[in-house]
PDB file of C-alpha atoms in Angstrom:
ATOM      1  CA  MET A   1      83.092  22.946 -14.126  1.00  0.00           C
ATOM      2  CA  SER A   2      86.192  24.241 -12.631  1.00  0.00           C
ATOM      3  CA  ASP A   3      89.407  24.225 -13.602  1.00  0.00           C
ATOM      4  CA  LYS A   4      91.015  23.086  -9.732  1.00  0.00           C
ATOM      5  CA  ASN A   5      92.103  19.343  -8.833  1.00  0.00           C
ATOM      6  CA  ASN A   6      90.137  17.474  -7.290  1.00  0.00           C
ATOM      7  CA  THR A   7      92.303  16.825  -4.019  1.00  0.00           C
ATOM      8  CA  GLU A   8      91.548  13.730  -3.409  1.00  0.00           C
ATOM      9  CA  THR A   9      92.644  12.138  -6.762  1.00  0.00           C
ATOM     10  CA  ASN A  10      95.087  15.191  -7.889  1.00  0.00           C
ATOM     11  CA  LEU A  11      92.367  15.314 -12.089  1.00  0.00           C
ATOM     12  CA  PRO A  12      90.741  17.794 -13.071  1.00  0.00           C
ATOM     13  CA  TYR A  13      87.108  18.412 -12.366  1.00  0.00           C
ATOM     14  CA  HIS A  14      85.564  17.142 -14.831  1.00  0.00           C
ATOM     15  CA  SER A  15      87.652  13.837 -14.780  1.00  0.00           C
ATOM     16  CA  TYR A  16      86.989  13.059 -11.928  1.00  0.00           C
ATOM     17  CA  HIS A  17      83.199  13.559 -12.349  1.00  0.00           C
ATOM     18  CA  LEU A  18      83.103  10.899 -14.603  1.00  0.00           C
ATOM     19  CA  ASN A  19      84.779   8.074 -12.722  1.00  0.00           C
ATOM     20  CA  LYS A  20      82.146   9.054  -9.745  1.00  0.00           C
ATOM     21  CA  PRO A  21      78.630   6.700 -11.101  1.00  0.00           C
ATOM     22  CA  ALA A  22      75.428   8.513 -11.045  1.00  0.00           C
ATOM     23  CA  ASN A  23      72.140   7.687  -9.358  1.00  0.00           C
ATOM     24  CA  ALA A  24      68.921   7.583 -11.129  1.00  0.00           C
ATOM     25  CA  ASN A  25      67.570  11.682 -10.768  1.00  0.00           C
ATOM     26  CA  GLN A  26      71.383  11.853 -12.108  1.00  0.00           C
ATOM     27  CA  CYS A  27      70.588  10.784 -15.185  1.00  0.00           C
ATOM     28  CA  GLN A  28      67.383  12.208 -15.307  1.00  0.00           C
ATOM     29  CA  GLU A  29      68.730  15.319 -15.192  1.00  0.00           C
ATOM     30  CA  ILE A  30      71.529  14.809 -17.342  1.00  0.00           C
ATOM     31  CA  TYR A  31      69.047  13.207 -20.726  1.00  0.00           C
ATOM     32  CA  TRP A  32      66.766  16.501 -19.527  1.00  0.00           C
ATOM     33  CA  ASN A  33      70.092  19.062 -20.393  1.00  0.00           C
ATOM     34  CA  LEU A  34      70.548  17.095 -23.018  1.00  0.00           C
ATOM     35  CA  LEU A  35      67.274  17.396 -24.657  1.00  0.00           C
ATOM     36  CA  HIS A  36      66.517  20.665 -24.267  1.00  0.00           C
ATOM     37  CA  TYR A  37      70.261  21.430 -24.883  1.00  0.00           C
ATOM     38  CA  SER A  38      68.942  19.917 -28.209  1.00  0.00           C
ATOM     39  CA  GLN A  39      65.626  21.271 -29.246  1.00  0.00           C
ATOM     40  CA  ASN A  40      66.204  25.211 -28.303  1.00  0.00           C
ATOM     41  CA  ASN A  41      68.029  27.298 -29.087  1.00  0.00           C
ATOM     42  CA  THR A  42      70.850  28.342 -25.897  1.00  0.00           C
ATOM     43  CA  ASN A  43      73.454  30.217 -25.616  1.00  0.00           C
ATOM     44  CA  SER A  44      75.710  26.417 -24.623  1.00  0.00           C
ATOM     45  CA  LEU A  45      78.432  25.583 -26.958  1.00  0.00           C
ATOM     46  CA  PRO A  46      78.080  22.561 -29.354  1.00  0.00           C
ATOM     47  CA  THR A  47      81.312  21.370 -27.467  1.00  0.00           C
ATOM     48  CA  HIS A  48      79.356  21.076 -24.345  1.00  0.00           C
ATOM     49  CA  PHE A  49      77.213  19.243 -25.325  1.00  0.00           C
ATOM     50  CA  ILE A  50      79.849  16.359 -26.140  1.00  0.00           C
ATOM     51  CA  ARG A  51      81.283  16.709 -22.854  1.00  0.00           C
ATOM     52  CA  GLU A  52      77.589  16.343 -21.471  1.00  0.00           C
ATOM     53  CA  LEU A  53      77.221  13.866 -23.350  1.00  0.00           C
ATOM     54  CA  GLU A  54      79.275  12.319 -21.791  1.00  0.00           C
ATOM     55  CA  GLN A  55      79.109  12.164 -18.803  1.00  0.00           C
ATOM     56  CA  THR A  56      76.312   9.542 -19.347  1.00  0.00           C
ATOM     57  CA  LYS A  57      78.388   7.075 -18.648  1.00  0.00           C
ATOM     58  CA  ARG A  58      77.955   7.186 -15.237  1.00  0.00           C
ATOM     59  CA  CYS A  59      74.232   6.441 -16.439  1.00  0.00           C
ATOM     60  CA  ASP A  60      74.668   3.072 -18.361  1.00  0.00           C
ATOM     61  CA  LYS A  61      72.921   1.300 -15.967  1.00  0.00           C
ATOM     62  CA  PHE A  62      70.004   2.952 -16.033  1.00  0.00           C
ATOM     63  CA  HIS A  63      69.709   4.145 -20.020  1.00  0.00           C
ATOM     64  CA  ASP A  64      72.900   2.932 -22.162  1.00  0.00           C
ATOM     65  CA  LEU A  65      73.574   5.637 -24.936  1.00  0.00           C
ATOM     66  CA  LYS A  66      77.628   3.825 -25.067  1.00  0.00           C
ATOM     67  CA  ASP A  67      76.221   3.487 -29.087  1.00  0.00           C
ATOM     68  CA  LEU A  68      75.418   7.248 -29.463  1.00  0.00           C
ATOM     69  CA  ARG A  69      78.895   7.941 -27.678  1.00  0.00           C
ATOM     70  CA  LYS A  70      80.308   5.953 -30.192  1.00  0.00           C
ATOM     71  CA  SER A  71      78.682   7.608 -33.203  1.00  0.00           C
ATOM     72  CA  TYR A  72      80.097  10.934 -31.754  1.00  0.00           C
ATOM     73  CA  LYS A  73      82.970   9.641 -31.354  1.00  0.00           C
ATOM     74  CA  SER A  74      83.410   8.007 -34.259  1.00  0.00           C
ATOM     75  CA  HIS A  75      81.674  11.232 -37.230  1.00  0.00           C
ATOM     76  CA  LEU A  76      84.766  13.420 -35.191  1.00  0.00           C
ATOM     77  CA  GLY A  77      88.116  11.702 -34.895  1.00  0.00           C
ATOM     78  CA  LYS A  78      89.354  10.082 -31.750  1.00  0.00           C
ATOM     79  CA  GLU A  79      91.439  13.211 -30.906  1.00  0.00           C
ATOM     80  CA  ILE A  80      89.231  15.319 -31.819  1.00  0.00           C
ATOM     81  CA  TYR A  81      86.464  14.406 -29.635  1.00  0.00           C
ATOM     82  CA  ASN A  82      89.324  13.428 -26.517  1.00  0.00           C
ATOM     83  CA  LYS A  83      90.447  17.513 -27.163  1.00  0.00           C
ATOM     84  CA  ILE A  84      86.089  17.847 -26.867  1.00  0.00           C
ATOM     85  CA  VAL A  85      85.857  15.968 -23.604  1.00  0.00           C
ATOM     86  CA  LYS A  86      88.702  16.680 -21.697  1.00  0.00           C
ATOM     87  CA  GLN A  87      89.007  20.410 -22.472  1.00  0.00           C
ATOM     88  CA  GLN A  88      91.918  20.463 -24.250  1.00  0.00           C
ATOM     89  CA  GLN A  89      91.562  23.918 -25.938  1.00  0.00           C
ATOM     90  CA  ARG A  90      89.509  26.960 -25.294  1.00  0.00           C
ATOM     91  CA  ARG A  91      86.492  28.361 -27.216  1.00  0.00           C
ATOM     92  CA  ASP A  92      87.929  26.728 -29.885  1.00  0.00           C
ATOM     93  CA  LYS A  93      86.124  27.988 -33.694  1.00  0.00           C
ATOM     94  CA  ASP A  94      87.563  24.934 -35.816  1.00  0.00           C
ATOM     95  CA  LEU A  95      86.474  22.494 -32.568  1.00  0.00           C
ATOM     96  CA  GLU A  96      82.494  23.954 -32.018  1.00  0.00           C
ATOM     97  CA  PHE A  97      82.557  23.700 -36.135  1.00  0.00           C
ATOM     98  CA  LEU A  98      83.365  20.209 -35.689  1.00  0.00           C
ATOM     99  CA  ALA A  99      80.446  19.778 -32.861  1.00  0.00           C
ATOM    100  CA  CYS A 100      77.865  21.464 -34.346  1.00  0.00           C
ATOM    101  CA  GLN A 101      78.345  19.102 -37.549  1.00  0.00           C
ATOM    102  CA  THR A 102      78.152  16.065 -35.302  1.00  0.00           C
ATOM    103  CA  LEU A 103      74.677  17.501 -33.517  1.00  0.00           C
ATOM    104  CA  ILE A 104      73.136  18.074 -36.974  1.00  0.00           C
ATOM    105  CA  HIS A 105      73.649  15.123 -38.094  1.00  0.00           C
ATOM    106  CA  TYR A 106      72.889  12.863 -35.342  1.00  0.00           C
ATOM    107  CA  SER A 107      69.320  15.049 -33.724  1.00  0.00           C
ATOM    108  CA  GLN A 108      66.223  13.067 -34.093  1.00  0.00           C
ATOM    109  CA  TRP A 109      68.367   9.788 -33.752  1.00  0.00           C
ATOM    110  CA  THR A 110      69.954  11.666 -30.357  1.00  0.00           C
ATOM    111  CA  VAL A 111      66.970  13.152 -28.964  1.00  0.00           C
ATOM    112  CA  LYS A 112      64.957   9.783 -30.133  1.00  0.00           C
ATOM    113  CA  ARG A 113      67.774   8.108 -27.571  1.00  0.00           C
ATOM    114  CA  LEU A 114      67.326  10.827 -24.951  1.00  0.00           C
ATOM    115  CA  VAL A 115      63.495  10.097 -24.990  1.00  0.00           C
ATOM    116  CA  ASN A 116      63.543   6.648 -24.384  1.00  0.00           C
ATOM    117  CA  SER A 117      65.966   7.230 -21.374  1.00  0.00           C
ATOM    118  CA  LEU A 118      64.050   8.905 -19.829  1.00  0.00           C
ATOM    119  CA  SER A 119      61.610   7.758 -16.532  1.00  0.00           C
ATOM    120  CA  PHE A 120      58.733   6.634 -17.225  1.00  0.00           C
ATOM    121  CA  ASN A 121      56.816  10.463 -15.126  1.00  0.00           C
ATOM    122  CA  SER A 122      59.685  12.861 -17.318  1.00  0.00           C
ATOM    123  CA  LYS A 123      58.535  10.779 -20.961  1.00  0.00           C
ATOM    124  CA  LEU A 124      54.933  12.049 -19.850  1.00  0.00           C
ATOM    125  CA  TYR A 125      55.618  15.566 -19.571  1.00  0.00           C
ATOM    126  CA  TYR A 126      57.503  14.836 -21.668  1.00  0.00           C
ATOM    127  CA  TYR A 127      54.794  14.247 -24.431  1.00  0.00           C
ATOM    128  CA  THR A 128      52.797  16.492 -23.281  1.00  0.00           C
ATOM    129  CA  VAL A 129      53.682  19.417 -21.385  1.00  0.00           C
ATOM    130  CA  GLY A 130      57.038  19.807 -22.840  1.00  0.00           C
ATOM    131  CA  LYS A 131      55.446  19.506 -26.259  1.00  0.00           C
ATOM    132  CA  THR A 132      52.654  21.025 -25.683  1.00  0.00           C
ATOM    133  CA  GLU A 133      54.813  24.135 -24.931  1.00  0.00           C
ATOM    134  CA  ARG A 134      56.943  23.310 -27.471  1.00  0.00           C
ATOM    135  CA  PHE A 135      53.952  23.815 -30.054  1.00  0.00           C
ATOM    136  CA  PHE A 136      53.051  27.467 -28.278  1.00  0.00           C
ATOM    137  CA  LYS A 137      55.666  28.949 -28.787  1.00  0.00           C
ATOM    138  CA  THR A 138      56.699  27.908 -32.470  1.00  0.00           C
ATOM    139  CA  ILE A 139      52.482  29.108 -33.014  1.00  0.00           C
ATOM    140  CA  SER A 140      53.135  32.406 -30.668  1.00  0.00           C
ATOM    141  CA  ALA A 141      56.102  33.872 -32.882  1.00  0.00           C
ATOM    142  CA  SER A 142      54.799  32.428 -36.150  1.00  0.00           C
ATOM    143  CA  SER A 143      51.470  35.399 -35.473  1.00  0.00           C
ATOM    144  CA  VAL A 144      54.404  37.539 -34.138  1.00  0.00           C
ATOM    145  CA  LEU A 145      56.301  37.263 -37.995  1.00  0.00           C
ATOM    146  CA  ASN A 146      53.165  37.080 -39.696  1.00  0.00           C
ATOM    147  CA  TYR A 147      52.156  40.427 -37.697  1.00  0.00           C
ATOM    148  CA  TYR A 148      55.275  41.878 -39.025  1.00  0.00           C
ATOM    149  CA  ASN A 149      55.111  40.762 -43.207  1.00  0.00           C
ATOM    150  CA  ASN A 150      51.583  41.271 -43.626  1.00  0.00           C
ATOM    151  CA  GLU A 151      51.437  44.885 -41.737  1.00  0.00           C
ATOM    152  CA  ASN A 152      55.115  44.950 -44.060  1.00  0.00           C
ATOM    153  CA  LYS A 153      57.172  46.373 -41.104  1.00  0.00           C
ATOM    154  CA  SER A 154      59.455  43.321 -41.750  1.00  0.00           C
ATOM    155  CA  PHE A 155      62.850  42.952 -40.797  1.00  0.00           C
ATOM    156  CA  TYR A 156      62.337  40.088 -43.706  1.00  0.00           C
ATOM    157  CA  LEU A 157      60.207  40.182 -46.685  1.00  0.00           C
ATOM    158  CA  GLY A 158      61.276  36.946 -49.010  1.00  0.00           C
ATOM    159  CA  PRO A 159      64.581  36.449 -51.205  1.00  0.00           C
ATOM    160  CA  GLY A 160      64.711  38.811 -53.770  1.00  0.00           C
ATOM    161  CA  LYS A 161      62.629  41.866 -52.169  1.00  0.00           C
ATOM    162  CA  VAL A 162      63.915  45.237 -50.510  1.00  0.00           C
ATOM    163  CA  ILE A 163      63.846  46.250 -47.497  1.00  0.00           C
ATOM    164  CA  GLU A 164      62.123  48.820 -47.546  1.00  0.00           C
ATOM    165  CA  ASN A 165      60.258  49.961 -43.974  1.00  0.00           C
ATOM    166  CA  TYR A 166      61.851  48.138 -41.214  1.00  0.00           C
ATOM    167  CA  ILE A 167      60.800  48.769 -37.016  1.00  0.00           C
ATOM    168  CA  ARG A 168      63.462  49.457 -34.959  1.00  0.00           C
ATOM    169  CA  LEU A 169      64.348  47.412 -31.851  1.00  0.00           C
TER     170      LEU A 169
END
């Protein structure tokens, strides 16, 4: 997002967008973005998730996530929540830590609410293709780890064990 002001409203870009109604396709994209973030290791910061969650205000006519946003705001506190949403501070470690705690606290409920927000076709995709992809990623990652653990070449050999042999990546 840009920090430039919108010439029509003289509001920061993100504030201007929050006031624009979204169509059903845009809302589905927002829900998918949030689901992707909440279920995958991404390079995004927890504060980015909360800002994107705030974007769902524009989609309340399609699927109301007001209770989810309200819970996040309550857990963080109104002042901190508003700092995150309005981007009043750049890359504050304390804000990131608090946002991360909140994401962890509400993670399962958030995923459930977001999946319920998806259209029928998107839910079908999520429960078939999406779950299958995540399953195979998990299996392939654990297979590689098991192979290296069995060969006694892994970085992690268990609690209290000394790592004698390791592979260099």
